[in-house]
Amino acid sequence: MSAYISQSEKQTRAVATQLAQELRPGDIINLIGDLGAGKTTFVKGLAAGLKITPEAVSSPTFVLMNIYETNPPIYHFDLYRLEGTEDMRQMGFDEFFYGEGIAVIEWAERLGELMPPAYLKIEIAHQGESERAITISGVGERFEQIADHMQTWMTA
Ligand SMILES: Nc1ncnc2c1ncn2[C@@H]1O[C@H](COP(=O)(O)OP(=O)(O)O)[C@@H](O)[C@H]1O
Ligand SMILES: [Mg+2]
């Protein structure tokens, strides 16, 4: 599996907008990458693919999760400030992970024991000022398949 090299915010959004076509309710997207890598940018691309304006997307840094009225809805988590998993349990995260919408999770590595059994993993790594390496992989059959489709699209 090779990385896709994005040269701009626009290209990163385009990958996400393409991915949106593959998604259905109950899907989980884990976003991994350091501050400024482009995780929130990626969510803007997903939102655009599901027909809402990317301006509606902002990182839910103080509330754990934002909901966007896309079809299906996007549940946008940002776990940067998460300490332990108690807050996630209290907010009833599983209704959003395994529910009617698409869960997109920034800093998903902080889920610990709440890590879902199957998910799509998007890793975004800084390569330079505006260059990013995007790697997509899947855990579980459905997400492996989506990763394959995206790999084909990204190398076309
Ligand atoms: N190729 C690229 N892909 C994504 N973002 C990029 C790229 N090049 C520059 N950027 C900039 O990097 C920043 C990424 O911010 P953001 O998406 O909020 O990151 P994160 O959510 O990972 O902290 C934005 O200011 C964006 O304009
Ligand atoms: Mg962010």
JSON list of C-alpha atoms and ligand atoms in Angstrom, two decimals, residues 5-13 31-44 59 76 78 106-107 124 126 128-134, ligand 1:
[
{"chain": "A", "resi": 5, "resn": "ILE", "atom": "CA", "xyz": [1.02, 12.60, -2.02]},
{"chain": "A", "resi": 6, "resn": "SER", "atom": "CA", "xyz": [-1.25, 15.60, -1.61]},
{"chain": "A", "resi": 7, "resn": "GLN", "atom": "CA", "xyz": [0.23, 18.93, -2.67]},
{"chain": "A", "resi": 8, "resn": "SER", "atom": "CA", "xyz": [-2.54, 21.15, -1.36]},
{"chain": "A", "resi": 9, "resn": "GLU", "atom": "CA", "xyz": [-5.47, 21.45, 0.98]},
{"chain": "A", "resi": 10, "resn": "LYS", "atom": "CA", "xyz": [-7.68, 21.17, -2.10]},
{"chain": "A", "resi": 11, "resn": "GLN", "atom": "CA", "xyz": [-6.18, 17.80, -3.07]},
{"chain": "A", "resi": 12, "resn": "THR", "atom": "CA", "xyz": [-6.66, 16.47, 0.45]},
{"chain": "A", "resi": 13, "resn": "ARG", "atom": "CA", "xyz": [-10.30, 17.53, 0.34]},
{"chain": "A", "resi": 31, "resn": "LEU", "atom": "CA", "xyz": [-8.08, 10.02, 11.29]},
{"chain": "A", "resi": 32, "resn": "ILE", "atom": "CA", "xyz": [-4.48, 9.83, 12.46]},
{"chain": "A", "resi": 33, "resn": "GLY", "atom": "CA", "xyz": [-1.94, 12.61, 12.12]},
{"chain": "A", "resi": 34, "resn": "ASP", "atom": "CA", "xyz": [-0.31, 15.32, 14.19]},
{"chain": "A", "resi": 35, "resn": "LEU", "atom": "CA", "xyz": [-1.57, 18.90, 14.69]},
{"chain": "A", "resi": 36, "resn": "GLY", "atom": "CA", "xyz": [-1.98, 20.65, 11.36]},
{"chain": "A", "resi": 37, "resn": "ALA", "atom": "CA", "xyz": [-1.69, 17.46, 9.34]},
{"chain": "A", "resi": 38, "resn": "GLY", "atom": "CA", "xyz": [-5.07, 18.01, 7.71]},
{"chain": "A", "resi": 39, "resn": "LYS", "atom": "CA", "xyz": [-7.54, 15.87, 9.64]},
{"chain": "A", "resi": 40, "resn": "THR", "atom": "CA", "xyz": [-10.18, 18.59, 9.92]},
{"chain": "A", "resi": 41, "resn": "THR", "atom": "CA", "xyz": [-9.50, 19.51, 6.29]},
{"chain": "A", "resi": 42, "resn": "PHE", "atom": "CA", "xyz": [-10.29, 15.90, 5.40]},
{"chain": "A", "resi": 43, "resn": "VAL", "atom": "CA", "xyz": [-13.62, 16.11, 7.24]},
{"chain": "A", "resi": 44, "resn": "LYS", "atom": "CA", "xyz": [-14.47, 19.22, 5.19]},
{"chain": "A", "resi": 59, "resn": "SER", "atom": "CA", "xyz": [-13.16, 20.97, 14.95]},
{"chain": "A", "resi": 76, "resn": "HIS", "atom": "CA", "xyz": [-17.31, 14.44, 13.87]},
{"chain": "A", "resi": 78, "resn": "ASP", "atom": "CA", "xyz": [-12.02, 15.28, 18.04]},
{"chain": "A", "resi": 106, "resn": "GLU", "atom": "CA", "xyz": [-9.70, 12.83, 14.85]},
{"chain": "A", "resi": 107, "resn": "TRP", "atom": "CA", "xyz": [-7.03, 11.45, 17.22]},
{"chain": "A", "resi": 124, "resn": "ILE", "atom": "CA", "xyz": [-1.93, 11.99, 7.14]},
{"chain": "A", "resi": 126, "resn": "HIS", "atom": "CA", "xyz": [3.52, 16.21, 7.03]},
{"chain": "A", "resi": 128, "resn": "GLY", "atom": "CA", "xyz": [6.54, 19.80, 3.80]},
{"chain": "A", "resi": 129, "resn": "GLU", "atom": "CA", "xyz": [4.80, 23.16, 3.98]},
{"chain": "A", "resi": 130, "resn": "SER", "atom": "CA", "xyz": [1.87, 22.02, 1.84]},
{"chain": "A", "resi": 131, "resn": "GLU", "atom": "CA", "xyz": [2.77, 18.44, 1.07]},
{"chain": "A", "resi": 132, "resn": "ARG", "atom": "CA", "xyz": [1.12, 15.55, 2.90]},
{"chain": "A", "resi": 133, "resn": "ALA", "atom": "CA", "xyz": [1.36, 11.78, 2.56]},
{"chain": "A", "resi": 134, "resn": "ILE", "atom": "CA", "xyz": [-2.07, 10.17, 2.88]},
{"chain": "B", "resi": 1, "resn": "LIG", "atom": "N1", "xyz": [-1.79, 19.18, 1.40]},
{"chain": "B", "resi": 1, "resn": "LIG", "atom": "C1", "xyz": [-2.47, 19.66, 2.45]},
{"chain": "B", "resi": 1, "resn": "LIG", "atom": "N2", "xyz": [-3.50, 18.95, 2.97]},
{"chain": "B", "resi": 1, "resn": "LIG", "atom": "C2", "xyz": [-4.19, 19.41, 4.04]},
{"chain": "B", "resi": 1, "resn": "LIG", "atom": "N3", "xyz": [-3.96, 20.57, 4.67]},
{"chain": "B", "resi": 1, "resn": "LIG", "atom": "C3", "xyz": [-2.95, 21.33, 4.18]},
{"chain": "B", "resi": 1, "resn": "LIG", "atom": "C4", "xyz": [-2.19, 20.91, 3.07]},
{"chain": "B", "resi": 1, "resn": "LIG", "atom": "N4", "xyz": [-1.24, 21.87, 2.82]},
{"chain": "B", "resi": 1, "resn": "LIG", "atom": "C5", "xyz": [-1.42, 22.82, 3.73]},
{"chain": "B", "resi": 1, "resn": "LIG", "atom": "N5", "xyz": [-2.45, 22.52, 4.56]},
{"chain": "B", "resi": 1, "resn": "LIG", "atom": "C6", "xyz": [-2.87, 23.36, 5.69]},
{"chain": "B", "resi": 1, "resn": "LIG", "atom": "O1", "xyz": [-2.62, 22.64, 6.88]},
{"chain": "B", "resi": 1, "resn": "LIG", "atom": "C7", "xyz": [-3.64, 22.94, 7.84]},
{"chain": "B", "resi": 1, "resn": "LIG", "atom": "C8", "xyz": [-4.34, 21.68, 8.27]},
{"chain": "B", "resi": 1, "resn": "LIG", "atom": "O2", "xyz": [-5.18, 22.02, 9.33]},
{"chain": "B", "resi": 1, "resn": "LIG", "atom": "P1", "xyz": [-6.26, 21.03, 9.92]},
{"chain": "B", "resi": 1, "resn": "LIG", "atom": "O3", "xyz": [-7.00, 20.35, 8.82]},
{"chain": "B", "resi": 1, "resn": "LIG", "atom": "O4", "xyz": [-7.05, 21.80, 10.91]},
{"chain": "B", "resi": 1, "resn": "LIG", "atom": "O5", "xyz": [-5.30, 19.96, 10.64]},
{"chain": "B", "resi": 1, "resn": "LIG", "atom": "P2", "xyz": [-5.61, 18.97, 11.85]},
{"chain": "B", "resi": 1, "resn": "LIG", "atom": "O6", "xyz": [-7.09, 18.82, 11.98]},
{"chain": "B", "resi": 1, "resn": "LIG", "atom": "O7", "xyz": [-4.94, 17.68, 11.45]},
{"chain": "B", "resi": 1, "resn": "LIG", "atom": "O8", "xyz": [-4.96, 19.57, 13.06]},
{"chain": "B", "resi": 1, "resn": "LIG", "atom": "C9", "xyz": [-4.60, 23.92, 7.17]},
{"chain": "B", "resi": 1, "resn": "LIG", "atom": "O9", "xyz": [-4.23, 25.23, 7.53]},
{"chain": "B", "resi": 1, "resn": "LIG", "atom": "C10", "xyz": [-4.36, 23.66, 5.70]},
{"chain": "B", "resi": 1, "resn": "LIG", "atom": "O10", "xyz": [-4.62, 24.79, 4.90]}
]
